[in-house]
Short mmCIF file of C-alpha atoms in Angstrom, two decimals:
data_model
loop_
_atom_site.label_atom_id
_atom_site.label_comp_id
_atom_site.label_asym_id
_atom_site.label_seq_id
_atom_site.Cartn_x
_atom_site.Cartn_y
_atom_site.Cartn_z
CA MET A 1 48.22 9.33 11.00
CA ALA A 2 49.14 6.48 8.71
CA LYS A 3 52.09 7.09 6.48
CA LEU A 4 51.35 7.40 2.78
CA LYS A 5 53.32 5.12 0.49
CA GLU A 6 54.36 5.53 -3.13
CA TYR A 7 53.27 2.54 -5.21
CA LYS A 8 54.78 1.28 -8.47
CA ASN A 9 51.90 2.80 -10.44
CA GLY A 10 52.91 6.26 -9.16
CA ILE A 11 50.07 6.64 -6.67
CA VAL A 12 51.01 8.10 -3.29
CA GLY A 13 48.50 6.94 -0.72
CA ILE A 14 47.25 3.89 1.13
CA LYS A 15 45.87 0.88 -0.72
CA HIS A 16 42.63 -0.37 0.79
CA GLY A 17 41.04 -3.23 -1.09
CA ILE A 18 40.97 -2.36 -4.79
CA TYR A 19 41.12 1.42 -4.25
CA TYR A 20 43.61 3.92 -2.90
CA VAL A 21 43.16 6.64 -0.29
CA VAL A 22 45.17 9.70 -1.29
CA ALA A 23 45.64 13.22 0.04
CA GLY A 24 42.92 15.41 -1.42
CA ASP A 25 43.00 19.20 -1.27
CA GLY A 26 45.49 19.24 1.60
CA GLU A 27 42.88 19.03 4.36
CA THR A 28 40.85 16.06 3.15
CA PHE A 29 41.37 12.65 1.58
CA ALA A 30 40.05 11.17 -1.65
CA ILE A 31 39.47 7.70 -3.07
CA ILE A 32 40.89 6.82 -6.49
CA ASP A 33 41.13 3.62 -8.51
CA LYS A 34 44.32 2.08 -9.89
CA ASP A 35 44.04 4.26 -13.02
CA LYS A 36 43.90 7.40 -10.83
CA ASN A 37 40.22 8.01 -11.59
CA PRO A 38 38.48 9.79 -8.70
CA MET A 39 35.82 7.69 -6.97
CA ALA A 40 34.92 9.95 -4.01
CA ASP A 41 36.50 12.80 -2.07
CA GLY A 42 36.14 15.12 0.90
CA PHE A 43 36.90 12.63 3.68
CA GLU A 44 38.23 14.16 6.89
CA THR A 45 40.31 11.11 7.82
CA ILE A 46 41.88 8.09 6.16
CA GLY A 47 39.59 5.94 8.32
CA ASP A 48 36.50 7.66 6.88
CA ALA A 49 37.74 6.99 3.34
CA GLU A 50 38.56 3.35 4.14
CA TRP A 51 35.07 2.88 5.64
CA GLN A 52 33.55 4.28 2.44
CA ILE A 53 35.64 1.83 0.38
CA ASP A 54 34.38 -1.04 2.54
CA LYS A 55 30.79 0.02 1.88
CA MET A 56 31.39 0.63 -1.85
CA THR A 57 32.99 -2.76 -2.43
CA ALA A 58 30.63 -4.84 -0.28
CA ASP A 59 28.67 -7.50 -2.11
CA GLU A 60 24.94 -7.81 -1.42
CA GLU A 61 25.41 -10.20 1.50
CA LEU A 62 28.08 -8.07 3.16
CA ALA A 63 26.07 -4.88 2.56
CA GLU A 64 23.13 -6.49 4.38
CA TYR A 65 25.49 -7.53 7.19
CA ILE A 66 26.73 -3.92 7.47
CA ASP A 67 23.14 -2.65 7.64
CA GLN A 68 22.23 -5.15 10.34
CA ALA A 69 25.37 -4.46 12.38
CA SER A 70 24.76 -0.71 12.10
CA GLN A 71 21.48 -1.16 13.99
CA LEU A 72 23.18 -2.76 17.02
CA THR A 73 24.29 -0.92 20.15
CA ILE A 74 27.95 -0.68 21.15
CA GLY A 75 27.40 -3.41 23.76
CA GLN A 76 25.74 -5.69 21.22
CA LEU A 77 28.58 -5.09 18.77
CA THR A 78 31.11 -6.00 21.46
CA GLY A 79 29.15 -9.19 22.10
CA LYS A 80 29.11 -9.95 18.37
CA MET A 81 32.90 -9.52 18.25
CA MET A 82 33.26 -11.96 21.14
CA GLU A 83 30.97 -14.47 19.38
CA ILE A 84 33.18 -14.38 16.30
CA PHE A 85 36.38 -14.69 18.38
CA ASN A 86 35.01 -17.58 20.41
CA ALA A 87 33.73 -19.46 17.35
CA TRP A 88 37.24 -19.51 15.88
CA ASP A 89 39.25 -19.76 19.10
CA GLY A 90 42.44 -21.70 18.36
CA LYS A 91 41.54 -22.18 14.69
CA VAL A 92 42.39 -20.26 11.56
CA MET A 93 39.63 -17.77 10.87
CA PRO A 94 38.40 -17.80 7.25
CA LYS A 95 38.78 -14.62 5.22
CA ASP A 96 35.03 -13.91 5.13
CA GLU A 97 34.80 -14.19 8.92
CA LYS A 98 37.79 -11.83 9.32
CA LYS A 99 36.00 -9.36 7.05
CA LYS A 100 32.86 -9.58 9.20
CA LEU A 101 34.92 -9.12 12.36
CA ASN A 102 36.60 -6.05 10.86
CA ILE A 103 33.21 -4.63 9.86
CA VAL A 104 31.76 -5.14 13.36
CA GLU A 105 34.87 -3.63 14.94
CA THR A 106 34.79 -0.63 12.60
CA ILE A 107 31.10 0.03 13.25
CA ARG A 108 31.63 -0.33 17.00
CA ASN A 109 34.57 2.08 17.00
CA ARG A 110 32.76 4.60 14.79
CA LYS A 111 29.71 4.51 17.06
CA ALA A 112 31.91 4.93 20.15
CA LYS A 113 33.51 8.00 18.58
CA LYS A 114 30.10 9.22 17.34
CA LEU A 115 31.24 9.17 13.71
CA ALA A 116 28.88 8.75 10.77
CA LEU A 117 28.14 5.25 9.57
#
């Protein structure tokens, strides 16, 4: 399990994007904003909460990309990851391409573990 960190604003958790994943009721995790307002809760793992943050913060284009990638098989997702790697082989990958790679990798791993998308 990832180690929770105490931030300057007093939040103890893991920062993911613009939100924080914090310990919920002792058995689950919750998502809060920087002002400690609850956004969502009841996540079994930090990874589940981080995946929800990715979906919540996705712009329209990225949300469509997530939907399309969610329809692919594990093999197709692996192929998509290789396409992205090969396109940027030896070059600096732009931030938006890294985000897409992370999304594809997350979906692939969640499907492999039979976790909800």
